[in-house]
Amino acid sequence: TSYSTTFVCMFIVLTRLSTMSDTVAPMLSVFPSRALVDENFKVVVENLPPGSPVTLHSLHQCEDKHYWEAYGHYISNHRGTVSVTDDLSFGGTYTGKEAMGLLWSMRPVPGSREGLRLRKRNVCSPLLVNISVYRGHVVEGFREQAPLASSLTERWYMAPGGPCFYLQVHYLKNYFLVFFSFCPGPFPGLLDVWGGGGGLVEYRSALLGSHGYASLALEYFAPGELKSSDLEFNYFETAFNIVKDHPQVMPDKVGIFGLSLGASLTLLLAAESSIIKPSCCVCVSGPLTHIGLFYKPTLKSFFLVISFKVGRINCPVMVVNTTIKELINKAGNLHLLTRLYYPDAGHLIEPPYTPHFRATKFVKDTKEKVILLWGGQTKPHSDAQEDSWKKILAFLEQNLKLSHSEAAAP
């Protein structure tokens, strides 16, 4: 009798525990909830019924008030848990095991204007991304449904507390200078040169500042106002010297980072300037035809100019989807070249988890607004951004942070 009484009591207790677990609300956690944009996070949902189909959804409203979203379809395991890092997405804007798919596969919500591009303007505030879990495999109408649980996460380009300076010096246009504030200087320096879209683009410099570089983002023409007559060597030389001569910068550890037109300018400055002597260069998606803007020759003579000048570069150069290998090799400087190539990536290779923009609005030098095709496939492009950024940071550390003996060590 005592055994049966004990069994009945245990059964009642277990039944109550089971009932309680069924009534516990699902819980969604994001860790870390506050991080740099190039850091991974973990998204976990708990307290779901085992084998439940659910949708993980991310939503961000950009500074232009447009909404961006991504989502993945999951099935909870026998413990009633979904881990975005460890589990497969069976559908949505991404599939497979993709820890950061809720960020890199973001796209404008249905009904948005065409040609949008997600870019952070105020780097002193975070990207706010709301991550939610919904019952079932949902494909639309997320904002018309109540989520089972939600969590807000902050993604920062500039680590909170980092000082930044907006200055106008002599005849330079506006530029943005950021330092890493959580350790004493002096710091290695970078001149950050963007492409043909123009304007002051700060977010990559802010992220580089968060990684310990004194990075200066330079505006050298306003959107739609690119003129070859406005591009002069001494303009860029002045900007480079502002970085090099700053008391918080190591003058012998200054590099240049360029994208698109900026990559072509980076190569030209490193090859031609008698003042700019970079410690290293990073060139991303640099079409060499842009260099003709400085020389205004015919297309035929332009290529002759390039073939001779690129070989003069005598510092380490990392190129990402930029073709200069043959020119560097002819000059006998192939040992200075680090080449990364991603055949299915688009032109705009940016920091990790930035959404892929296959086509966006662009203002031509005639001020005509067009839709410009940047190309690439979303998943390979995202992989290229993540892989190249890790290698770019390693390259910069080797050439700007380490001593000569440390950099030479195997």
mmCIF file of C-alpha atoms in Angstrom:
data_model
loop_
_atom_site.group_PDB
_atom_site.id
_atom_site.type_symbol
_atom_site.label_atom_id
_atom_site.label_comp_id
_atom_site.label_asym_id
_atom_site.label_seq_id
_atom_site.Cartn_x
_atom_site.Cartn_y
_atom_site.Cartn_z
ATOM 1 C CA THR A 1 0.000 0.000 0.000
ATOM 2 C CA SER A 2 2.820 2.420 0.866
ATOM 3 C CA TYR A 3 4.491 1.788 -2.549
ATOM 4 C CA SER A 4 1.234 2.467 -4.457
ATOM 5 C CA THR A 5 0.585 5.605 -2.434
ATOM 6 C CA THR A 6 4.102 6.814 -3.207
ATOM 7 C CA PHE A 7 3.640 6.032 -6.923
ATOM 8 C CA VAL A 8 0.326 7.922 -7.034
ATOM 9 C CA CYS A 9 1.925 10.937 -5.316
ATOM 10 C CA MET A 10 4.858 10.914 -7.756
ATOM 11 C CA PHE A 11 2.447 10.658 -10.689
ATOM 12 C CA ILE A 12 0.479 13.676 -9.436
ATOM 13 C CA VAL A 13 3.668 15.732 -8.984
ATOM 14 C CA LEU A 14 4.980 14.835 -12.440
ATOM 15 C CA THR A 15 1.616 15.607 -13.998
ATOM 16 C CA ARG A 16 1.584 19.028 -12.368
ATOM 17 C CA LEU A 17 5.143 19.751 -13.522
ATOM 18 C CA SER A 18 4.223 18.756 -17.062
ATOM 19 C CA THR A 19 1.164 20.990 -16.988
ATOM 20 C CA MET A 20 3.218 23.897 -15.681
ATOM 21 C CA SER A 21 5.828 23.507 -18.439
ATOM 22 C CA ASP A 22 3.078 23.547 -21.058
ATOM 23 C CA THR A 23 1.833 26.890 -19.768
ATOM 24 C CA VAL A 24 5.249 28.598 -19.631
ATOM 25 C CA ALA A 25 5.458 31.227 -22.372
ATOM 26 C CA PRO A 26 8.101 30.821 -25.097
ATOM 27 C CA MET A 27 11.264 32.778 -24.371
ATOM 28 C CA LEU A 28 13.561 34.301 -27.023
ATOM 29 C CA SER A 29 17.095 35.371 -26.131
ATOM 30 C CA VAL A 30 19.819 37.091 -28.161
ATOM 31 C CA PHE A 31 23.384 36.962 -26.864
ATOM 32 C CA PRO A 32 25.104 39.309 -26.867
ATOM 33 C CA SER A 33 22.204 41.712 -27.192
ATOM 34 C CA ARG A 34 24.657 44.593 -27.718
ATOM 35 C CA ALA A 35 27.623 44.051 -30.055
ATOM 36 C CA LEU A 36 29.633 45.426 -32.951
ATOM 37 C CA VAL A 37 28.152 44.803 -36.381
ATOM 38 C CA ASP A 38 30.905 42.331 -37.282
ATOM 39 C CA GLU A 39 30.359 40.179 -34.172
ATOM 40 C CA ASN A 40 28.287 37.009 -34.159
ATOM 41 C CA PHE A 41 25.268 36.608 -31.949
ATOM 42 C CA LYS A 42 23.276 33.582 -30.788
ATOM 43 C CA VAL A 43 19.490 33.505 -31.072
ATOM 44 C CA VAL A 44 17.711 30.841 -29.013
ATOM 45 C CA VAL A 45 13.997 30.146 -28.453
ATOM 46 C CA GLU A 46 12.955 28.008 -25.479
ATOM 47 C CA ASN A 47 9.729 26.648 -23.961
ATOM 48 C CA LEU A 48 8.180 25.643 -27.277
ATOM 49 C CA PRO A 49 6.215 22.406 -27.679
ATOM 50 C CA PRO A 50 8.538 19.738 -29.168
ATOM 51 C CA GLY A 51 8.338 19.465 -32.959
ATOM 52 C CA SER A 52 6.666 22.848 -33.388
ATOM 53 C CA PRO A 53 7.075 24.753 -36.676
ATOM 54 C CA VAL A 54 8.068 28.363 -35.958
ATOM 55 C CA THR A 55 9.426 31.360 -37.856
ATOM 56 C CA LEU A 56 12.296 33.522 -36.621
ATOM 57 C CA HIS A 57 11.951 37.058 -37.985
ATOM 58 C CA SER A 58 14.173 40.155 -37.851
ATOM 59 C CA LEU A 59 12.944 43.690 -38.481
ATOM 60 C CA HIS A 60 14.890 46.947 -38.731
ATOM 61 C CA GLN A 61 13.685 50.453 -39.503
ATOM 62 C CA CYS A 62 16.518 52.413 -41.083
ATOM 63 C CA GLU A 63 17.180 56.138 -40.698
ATOM 64 C CA ASP A 64 15.261 56.748 -43.947
ATOM 65 C CA LYS A 65 12.218 55.151 -42.251
ATOM 66 C CA HIS A 66 12.199 52.129 -44.555
ATOM 67 C CA TYR A 67 11.697 48.674 -43.044
ATOM 68 C CA TRP A 68 14.046 45.753 -43.668
ATOM 69 C CA GLU A 69 13.360 42.147 -42.723
ATOM 70 C CA ALA A 70 14.641 38.584 -42.880
ATOM 71 C CA TYR A 71 13.152 35.307 -41.668
ATOM 72 C CA GLY A 72 13.845 31.605 -41.379
ATOM 73 C CA HIS A 73 11.605 28.571 -40.831
ATOM 74 C CA TYR A 74 12.533 26.180 -38.025
ATOM 75 C CA ILE A 75 11.150 23.173 -36.140
ATOM 76 C CA SER A 76 11.776 22.920 -32.398
ATOM 77 C CA ASN A 77 13.703 19.903 -31.106
ATOM 78 C CA HIS A 78 12.555 17.338 -28.534
ATOM 79 C CA ARG A 79 13.355 19.806 -25.746
ATOM 80 C CA GLY A 80 11.192 22.498 -27.309
ATOM 81 C CA THR A 81 14.193 24.617 -28.304
ATOM 82 C CA VAL A 82 15.346 26.333 -31.507
ATOM 83 C CA SER A 83 18.928 27.595 -31.880
ATOM 84 C CA VAL A 84 19.558 29.664 -35.007
ATOM 85 C CA THR A 85 23.276 28.884 -34.726
ATOM 86 C CA ASP A 86 22.842 25.102 -34.503
ATOM 87 C CA ASP A 87 19.578 24.302 -36.304
ATOM 88 C CA LEU A 88 18.587 24.263 -39.950
ATOM 89 C CA SER A 89 16.302 26.813 -41.546
ATOM 90 C CA PHE A 90 13.956 24.990 -43.912
ATOM 91 C CA GLY A 91 12.854 28.097 -45.787
ATOM 92 C CA GLY A 92 12.623 31.883 -45.726
ATOM 93 C CA THR A 93 15.141 34.505 -46.866
ATOM 94 C CA TYR A 94 17.900 31.993 -46.074
ATOM 95 C CA THR A 95 18.146 28.225 -45.648
ATOM 96 C CA GLY A 96 20.486 25.844 -43.859
ATOM 97 C CA LYS A 97 22.537 26.410 -40.731
ATOM 98 C CA GLU A 98 23.149 30.176 -40.793
ATOM 99 C CA ALA A 99 23.915 31.819 -37.451
ATOM 100 C CA MET A 100 23.706 35.340 -38.924
ATOM 101 C CA GLY A 101 21.091 34.759 -41.618
ATOM 102 C CA LEU A 102 18.653 37.052 -39.831
ATOM 103 C CA LEU A 103 21.013 39.933 -40.668
ATOM 104 C CA TRP A 104 22.785 39.259 -43.951
ATOM 105 C CA SER A 105 19.618 38.116 -45.780
ATOM 106 C CA MET A 106 17.659 41.247 -44.841
ATOM 107 C CA ARG A 107 15.720 42.907 -47.638
ATOM 108 C CA PRO A 108 13.145 45.701 -47.885
ATOM 109 C CA VAL A 109 9.684 44.597 -46.775
ATOM 110 C CA PRO A 110 7.184 43.900 -49.599
ATOM 111 C CA GLY A 111 5.835 47.077 -51.141
ATOM 112 C CA SER A 112 8.985 49.127 -50.510
ATOM 113 C CA ARG A 113 10.519 51.478 -53.055
ATOM 114 C CA GLU A 114 12.923 49.854 -55.496
ATOM 115 C CA GLY A 115 16.682 50.370 -55.359
ATOM 116 C CA LEU A 116 17.011 50.846 -51.592
ATOM 117 C CA ARG A 117 20.355 50.472 -49.839
ATOM 118 C CA LEU A 118 20.811 50.080 -46.085
ATOM 119 C CA ARG A 119 23.545 52.443 -44.844
ATOM 120 C CA LYS A 120 24.097 53.821 -41.349
ATOM 121 C CA ARG A 121 24.539 57.574 -41.164
ATOM 122 C CA ASN A 122 24.689 58.315 -37.463
ATOM 123 C CA VAL A 123 27.363 55.925 -36.222
ATOM 124 C CA CYS A 124 27.019 57.264 -32.684
ATOM 125 C CA SER A 125 23.758 55.312 -32.404
ATOM 126 C CA PRO A 126 23.196 51.589 -33.003
ATOM 127 C CA LEU A 127 21.283 49.669 -35.619
ATOM 128 C CA LEU A 128 18.238 48.422 -33.706
ATOM 129 C CA VAL A 129 17.034 44.998 -34.838
ATOM 130 C CA ASN A 130 13.897 43.455 -33.370
ATOM 131 C CA ILE A 131 13.984 39.649 -33.468
ATOM 132 C CA SER A 132 10.713 37.762 -32.975
ATOM 133 C CA VAL A 133 9.389 34.218 -33.114
ATOM 134 C CA TYR A 134 6.019 33.398 -34.689
ATOM 135 C CA ARG A 135 3.893 30.265 -34.592
ATOM 136 C CA GLY A 136 4.016 28.276 -37.846
ATOM 137 C CA HIS A 137 5.969 28.890 -41.030
ATOM 138 C CA VAL A 138 5.057 32.460 -41.936
ATOM 139 C CA VAL A 139 6.040 34.176 -45.195
ATOM 140 C CA GLU A 140 4.243 37.536 -45.026
ATOM 141 C CA GLY A 141 2.152 39.805 -42.851
ATOM 142 C CA PHE A 142 4.482 39.652 -39.857
ATOM 143 C CA ARG A 143 3.426 43.004 -38.473
ATOM 144 C CA GLU A 144 -0.231 41.964 -38.550
ATOM 145 C CA GLN A 145 0.457 39.008 -36.243
ATOM 146 C CA ALA A 146 1.337 38.832 -32.578
ATOM 147 C CA PRO A 147 4.732 37.157 -31.986
ATOM 148 C CA LEU A 148 5.208 34.473 -29.372
ATOM 149 C CA ALA A 149 8.245 36.369 -28.041
ATOM 150 C CA SER A 150 10.583 39.179 -29.106
ATOM 151 C CA SER A 151 13.957 40.664 -28.229
ATOM 152 C CA LEU A 152 15.632 43.912 -29.271
ATOM 153 C CA THR A 153 19.317 43.800 -30.182
ATOM 154 C CA GLU A 154 21.788 46.639 -30.785
ATOM 155 C CA ARG A 155 24.394 46.454 -33.544
ATOM 156 C CA TRP A 156 27.110 49.112 -33.339
ATOM 157 C CA TYR A 157 29.676 50.372 -35.847
ATOM 158 C CA MET A 158 31.388 52.538 -33.277
ATOM 159 C CA ALA A 159 31.868 51.020 -29.849
ATOM 160 C CA PRO A 160 29.835 53.103 -27.380
ATOM 161 C CA GLY A 161 31.966 55.826 -25.852
ATOM 162 C CA GLY A 162 34.423 56.149 -28.747
ATOM 163 C CA PRO A 163 35.244 59.807 -29.571
ATOM 164 C CA CYS A 164 34.664 61.090 -33.088
ATOM 165 C CA PHE A 165 35.434 64.449 -34.693
ATOM 166 C CA TYR A 166 33.812 66.247 -37.620
ATOM 167 C CA LEU A 167 36.291 68.781 -38.931
ATOM 168 C CA GLN A 168 36.822 71.083 -41.871
ATOM 169 C CA VAL A 169 40.443 71.981 -42.450
ATOM 170 C CA HIS A 170 41.851 74.329 -45.085
ATOM 171 C CA TYR A 171 40.192 73.437 -48.398
ATOM 172 C CA LEU A 172 39.179 69.892 -47.452
ATOM 173 C CA LYS A 173 35.527 68.920 -47.507
ATOM 174 C CA ASN A 174 34.040 67.385 -44.370
ATOM 175 C CA TYR A 175 35.732 64.368 -42.971
ATOM 176 C CA PHE A 176 35.191 62.059 -40.025
ATOM 177 C CA LEU A 177 37.968 60.985 -37.672
ATOM 178 C CA VAL A 178 37.435 58.271 -35.090
ATOM 179 C CA PHE A 179 39.673 56.775 -32.405
ATOM 180 C CA PHE A 180 39.463 53.673 -30.294
ATOM 181 C CA SER A 181 38.949 55.105 -26.816
ATOM 182 C CA PHE A 182 39.315 52.061 -24.591
ATOM 183 C CA CYS A 183 43.087 51.912 -24.623
ATOM 184 C CA PRO A 184 45.816 54.573 -24.645
ATOM 185 C CA GLY A 185 47.360 55.679 -27.939
ATOM 186 C CA PRO A 186 49.157 56.226 -30.113
ATOM 187 C CA PHE A 187 47.241 54.237 -32.727
ATOM 188 C CA PRO A 188 47.949 52.981 -36.244
ATOM 189 C CA GLY A 189 46.165 55.170 -38.779
ATOM 190 C CA LEU A 190 44.019 54.649 -41.879
ATOM 191 C CA LEU A 191 42.735 56.910 -44.630
ATOM 192 C CA ASP A 192 39.322 55.507 -45.626
ATOM 193 C CA VAL A 193 38.371 56.346 -49.224
ATOM 194 C CA TRP A 194 34.945 55.420 -50.570
ATOM 195 C CA GLY A 195 33.720 55.180 -54.144
ATOM 196 C CA GLY A 196 31.781 56.907 -56.880
ATOM 197 C CA GLY A 197 28.620 57.489 -54.853
ATOM 198 C CA GLY A 198 30.232 60.467 -53.147
ATOM 199 C CA GLY A 199 29.455 62.088 -49.819
ATOM 200 C CA LEU A 200 30.832 61.415 -46.351
ATOM 201 C CA VAL A 201 30.519 57.689 -45.551
ATOM 202 C CA GLU A 202 31.479 57.024 -41.957
ATOM 203 C CA TYR A 203 30.438 53.555 -40.874
ATOM 204 C CA ARG A 204 33.476 51.583 -42.034
ATOM 205 C CA SER A 205 35.807 54.086 -40.361
ATOM 206 C CA ALA A 206 33.741 53.824 -37.191
ATOM 207 C CA LEU A 207 34.102 50.034 -37.232
ATOM 208 C CA LEU A 208 37.833 50.272 -37.924
ATOM 209 C CA GLY A 209 38.073 52.705 -35.019
ATOM 210 C CA SER A 210 36.399 50.098 -32.833
ATOM 211 C CA HIS A 211 39.172 47.699 -33.837
ATOM 212 C CA GLY A 212 41.920 50.046 -32.674
ATOM 213 C CA TYR A 213 42.692 52.266 -35.700
ATOM 214 C CA ALA A 214 42.606 56.032 -36.001
ATOM 215 C CA SER A 215 40.530 56.028 -39.166
ATOM 216 C CA LEU A 216 39.678 59.077 -41.257
ATOM 217 C CA ALA A 217 36.718 58.857 -43.654
ATOM 218 C CA LEU A 218 37.247 61.426 -46.380
ATOM 219 C CA GLU A 219 34.611 63.151 -48.489
ATOM 220 C CA TYR A 220 36.126 64.210 -51.790
ATOM 221 C CA PHE A 221 32.994 65.053 -53.765
ATOM 222 C CA ALA A 222 29.271 65.399 -53.137
ATOM 223 C CA PRO A 223 26.838 62.840 -54.627
ATOM 224 C CA GLY A 224 26.340 63.480 -58.325
ATOM 225 C CA GLU A 225 29.139 66.059 -58.520
ATOM 226 C CA LEU A 226 32.188 64.015 -59.492
ATOM 227 C CA LYS A 227 34.435 65.996 -61.845
ATOM 228 C CA SER A 228 37.891 64.912 -62.898
ATOM 229 C CA SER A 229 39.139 68.484 -62.571
ATOM 230 C CA ASP A 230 38.274 68.428 -58.851
ATOM 231 C CA LEU A 231 40.463 65.417 -58.059
ATOM 232 C CA GLU A 232 43.947 66.624 -57.228
ATOM 233 C CA PHE A 233 46.816 64.854 -55.553
ATOM 234 C CA ASN A 234 47.392 67.511 -52.916
ATOM 235 C CA TYR A 235 43.820 67.138 -51.656
ATOM 236 C CA PHE A 236 44.441 63.481 -50.740
ATOM 237 C CA GLU A 237 47.986 64.194 -49.597
ATOM 238 C CA THR A 238 46.649 66.761 -47.135
ATOM 239 C CA ALA A 239 44.140 64.244 -45.792
ATOM 240 C CA PHE A 240 46.812 61.558 -45.443
ATOM 241 C CA ASN A 241 49.055 63.968 -43.537
ATOM 242 C CA ILE A 242 46.220 64.889 -41.162
ATOM 243 C CA VAL A 243 46.191 61.257 -40.082
ATOM 244 C CA LYS A 244 49.964 60.767 -40.097
ATOM 245 C CA ASP A 245 50.768 63.958 -38.204
ATOM 246 C CA HIS A 246 48.117 63.606 -35.528
ATOM 247 C CA PRO A 247 49.727 63.285 -32.057
ATOM 248 C CA GLN A 248 47.647 60.169 -31.338
ATOM 249 C CA VAL A 249 48.816 58.362 -34.496
ATOM 250 C CA MET A 250 52.011 56.389 -35.161
ATOM 251 C CA PRO A 251 53.406 58.227 -38.213
ATOM 252 C CA ASP A 252 55.140 55.149 -39.643
ATOM 253 C CA LYS A 253 51.996 52.981 -39.344
ATOM 254 C CA VAL A 254 49.439 54.580 -41.653
ATOM 255 C CA GLY A 255 47.613 52.749 -44.434
ATOM 256 C CA ILE A 256 44.908 53.448 -47.016
ATOM 257 C CA PHE A 257 41.636 51.531 -47.401
ATOM 258 C CA GLY A 258 39.663 52.041 -50.621
ATOM 259 C CA LEU A 259 36.477 50.667 -52.190
ATOM 260 C CA SER A 260 35.543 50.879 -55.873
ATOM 261 C CA LEU A 261 36.752 54.278 -57.153
ATOM 262 C CA GLY A 262 38.429 54.666 -53.782
ATOM 263 C CA ALA A 263 40.398 51.470 -54.412
ATOM 264 C CA SER A 264 41.653 52.805 -57.712
ATOM 265 C CA LEU A 265 42.621 56.093 -56.089
ATOM 266 C CA THR A 266 44.413 54.155 -53.347
ATOM 267 C CA LEU A 267 46.585 52.364 -55.913
ATOM 268 C CA LEU A 268 47.319 55.574 -57.752
ATOM 269 C CA LEU A 269 48.260 57.502 -54.610
ATOM 270 C CA ALA A 270 50.542 54.699 -53.410
ATOM 271 C CA ALA A 271 52.244 54.528 -56.811
ATOM 272 C CA GLU A 272 52.508 58.185 -57.752
ATOM 273 C CA SER A 273 52.568 60.461 -54.719
ATOM 274 C CA SER A 274 55.913 61.654 -53.418
ATOM 275 C CA ILE A 275 54.251 62.559 -50.096
ATOM 276 C CA ILE A 276 51.949 59.618 -49.405
ATOM 277 C CA LYS A 277 54.012 56.607 -48.319
ATOM 278 C CA PRO A 278 51.498 54.133 -46.909
ATOM 279 C CA SER A 279 52.558 51.201 -44.749
ATOM 280 C CA CYS A 280 49.973 49.063 -46.557
ATOM 281 C CA CYS A 281 46.924 49.347 -48.789
ATOM 282 C CA VAL A 282 43.593 47.518 -48.944
ATOM 283 C CA CYS A 283 41.714 47.750 -52.245
ATOM 284 C CA VAL A 284 38.204 46.314 -52.604
ATOM 285 C CA SER A 285 36.467 46.000 -55.979
ATOM 286 C CA GLY A 286 38.726 48.507 -57.677
ATOM 287 C CA PRO A 287 38.077 48.996 -61.415
ATOM 288 C CA LEU A 288 41.325 50.478 -62.682
ATOM 289 C CA THR A 289 39.533 52.554 -65.312
ATOM 290 C CA HIS A 290 38.702 55.062 -62.590
ATOM 291 C CA ILE A 291 42.325 56.129 -62.429
ATOM 292 C CA GLY A 292 41.883 57.819 -65.795
ATOM 293 C CA LEU A 293 40.012 60.590 -63.959
ATOM 294 C CA PHE A 294 43.326 62.037 -62.850
ATOM 295 C CA TYR A 295 44.957 61.970 -66.244
ATOM 296 C CA LYS A 296 42.110 62.690 -68.649
ATOM 297 C CA PRO A 297 43.865 60.840 -71.474
ATOM 298 C CA THR A 298 42.267 58.695 -74.130
ATOM 299 C CA LEU A 299 41.323 55.191 -73.048
ATOM 300 C CA LYS A 300 44.239 53.704 -74.959
ATOM 301 C CA SER A 301 46.902 55.902 -73.373
ATOM 302 C CA PHE A 302 45.235 55.474 -69.976
ATOM 303 C CA PHE A 303 45.997 51.766 -69.925
ATOM 304 C CA LEU A 304 49.632 52.498 -70.766
ATOM 305 C CA VAL A 305 49.792 54.861 -67.784
ATOM 306 C CA ILE A 306 48.399 52.211 -65.450
ATOM 307 C CA SER A 307 50.684 49.437 -66.632
ATOM 308 C CA PHE A 308 53.740 51.449 -65.642
ATOM 309 C CA LYS A 309 52.547 53.100 -62.446
ATOM 310 C CA VAL A 310 51.008 50.244 -60.420
ATOM 311 C CA GLY A 311 54.361 48.486 -60.437
ATOM 312 C CA ARG A 312 55.867 51.368 -58.459
ATOM 313 C CA ILE A 313 53.912 50.454 -55.321
ATOM 314 C CA ASN A 314 56.405 49.203 -52.756
ATOM 315 C CA CYS A 315 54.213 48.463 -49.725
ATOM 316 C CA PRO A 316 52.078 45.402 -48.925
ATOM 317 C CA VAL A 317 48.788 45.482 -50.835
ATOM 318 C CA MET A 318 45.680 43.381 -50.280
ATOM 319 C CA VAL A 319 43.234 43.367 -53.176
ATOM 320 C CA VAL A 320 39.708 41.974 -53.034
ATOM 321 C CA ASN A 321 38.201 41.246 -56.456
ATOM 322 C CA THR A 322 40.665 43.678 -58.015
ATOM 323 C CA THR A 323 42.829 42.681 -60.984
ATOM 324 C CA ILE A 324 46.406 43.937 -60.686
ATOM 325 C CA LYS A 325 48.304 40.665 -60.277
ATOM 326 C CA GLU A 326 49.964 40.738 -63.709
ATOM 327 C CA LEU A 327 51.018 44.373 -63.351
ATOM 328 C CA ILE A 328 52.527 43.776 -59.904
ATOM 329 C CA ASN A 329 54.234 40.596 -61.115
ATOM 330 C CA LYS A 330 55.841 42.386 -64.061
ATOM 331 C CA ALA A 331 57.372 44.854 -61.647
ATOM 332 C CA GLY A 332 58.798 41.999 -59.566
ATOM 333 C CA ASN A 333 56.694 42.895 -56.534
ATOM 334 C CA LEU A 334 54.390 39.896 -56.385
ATOM 335 C CA HIS A 335 55.614 39.175 -52.837
ATOM 336 C CA LEU A 336 53.874 42.372 -51.721
ATOM 337 C CA LEU A 337 50.473 41.274 -53.041
ATOM 338 C CA THR A 338 47.752 39.438 -51.128
ATOM 339 C CA ARG A 339 44.851 38.607 -53.411
ATOM 340 C CA LEU A 340 41.326 37.566 -52.426
ATOM 341 C CA TYR A 341 38.877 36.554 -55.113
ATOM 342 C CA TYR A 342 35.175 35.766 -54.727
ATOM 343 C CA PRO A 343 33.637 34.968 -58.130
ATOM 344 C CA ASP A 344 29.968 35.113 -57.075
ATOM 345 C CA ALA A 345 30.183 38.229 -54.916
ATOM 346 C CA GLY A 346 28.822 41.577 -56.038
ATOM 347 C CA HIS A 347 30.724 44.836 -56.340
ATOM 348 C CA LEU A 348 29.801 46.252 -52.923
ATOM 349 C CA ILE A 349 31.830 44.073 -50.568
ATOM 350 C CA GLU A 350 31.263 45.666 -47.167
ATOM 351 C CA PRO A 351 31.694 44.658 -43.500
ATOM 352 C CA PRO A 352 30.129 41.330 -42.449
ATOM 353 C CA TYR A 353 26.375 40.792 -42.308
ATOM 354 C CA THR A 354 25.621 43.900 -44.355
ATOM 355 C CA PRO A 355 22.665 42.939 -46.600
ATOM 356 C CA HIS A 356 23.430 42.198 -50.232
ATOM 357 C CA PHE A 357 22.367 44.969 -52.619
ATOM 358 C CA ARG A 358 22.140 43.612 -56.139
ATOM 359 C CA ALA A 359 20.797 46.877 -57.583
ATOM 360 C CA THR A 360 20.366 50.291 -55.942
ATOM 361 C CA LYS A 361 19.646 53.876 -56.821
ATOM 362 C CA PHE A 362 22.713 55.842 -57.882
ATOM 363 C CA VAL A 363 23.270 59.498 -58.785
ATOM 364 C CA LYS A 364 25.440 59.881 -61.880
ATOM 365 C CA ASP A 365 27.844 62.784 -62.400
ATOM 366 C CA THR A 366 25.132 64.347 -64.590
ATOM 367 C CA LYS A 367 22.899 64.226 -61.453
ATOM 368 C CA GLU A 368 20.638 61.750 -63.238
ATOM 369 C CA LYS A 369 19.222 59.103 -60.891
ATOM 370 C CA VAL A 370 19.488 55.554 -62.182
ATOM 371 C CA ILE A 371 19.262 51.992 -60.871
ATOM 372 C CA LEU A 372 22.801 50.608 -60.853
ATOM 373 C CA LEU A 373 23.364 46.850 -60.993
ATOM 374 C CA TRP A 374 26.061 45.757 -58.520
ATOM 375 C CA GLY A 375 25.690 42.039 -59.218
ATOM 376 C CA GLY A 376 26.432 39.019 -57.091
ATOM 377 C CA GLN A 377 24.389 36.284 -55.427
ATOM 378 C CA THR A 378 23.175 36.803 -51.876
ATOM 379 C CA LYS A 379 24.675 33.793 -50.069
ATOM 380 C CA PRO A 380 28.110 33.824 -51.796
ATOM 381 C CA HIS A 381 28.230 37.598 -51.390
ATOM 382 C CA SER A 382 27.562 37.317 -47.669
ATOM 383 C CA ASP A 383 30.221 34.628 -47.316
ATOM 384 C CA ALA A 384 32.676 36.868 -49.177
ATOM 385 C CA GLN A 385 31.997 39.787 -46.847
ATOM 386 C CA GLU A 386 32.524 37.674 -43.743
ATOM 387 C CA ASP A 387 35.660 35.940 -45.023
ATOM 388 C CA SER A 388 37.295 39.029 -46.534
ATOM 389 C CA TRP A 389 36.710 41.166 -43.439
ATOM 390 C CA LYS A 390 38.478 38.653 -41.184
ATOM 391 C CA LYS A 391 41.411 38.548 -43.586
ATOM 392 C CA ILE A 392 41.479 42.334 -43.998
ATOM 393 C CA LEU A 393 41.670 42.806 -40.223
ATOM 394 C CA ALA A 394 44.456 40.214 -40.007
ATOM 395 C CA PHE A 395 46.331 41.958 -42.854
ATOM 396 C CA LEU A 396 45.986 45.365 -41.188
ATOM 397 C CA GLU A 397 47.139 43.989 -37.857
ATOM 398 C CA GLN A 398 50.194 42.393 -39.426
ATOM 399 C CA ASN A 399 51.224 45.546 -41.260
ATOM 400 C CA LEU A 400 50.060 48.337 -38.959
ATOM 401 C CA LYS A 401 50.043 46.970 -35.425
ATOM 402 C CA LEU A 402 52.867 44.449 -35.224
ATOM 403 C CA SER A 403 56.526 45.393 -35.106
ATOM 404 C CA HIS A 404 58.678 44.464 -38.113
ATOM 405 C CA SER A 405 60.100 41.452 -36.263
ATOM 406 C CA GLU A 406 56.645 40.266 -35.182
ATOM 407 C CA ALA A 407 55.221 40.686 -38.690
ATOM 408 C CA ALA A 408 58.126 38.715 -40.190
ATOM 409 C CA ALA A 409 57.742 35.808 -37.746
ATOM 410 C CA PRO A 410 56.169 32.656 -39.297
#
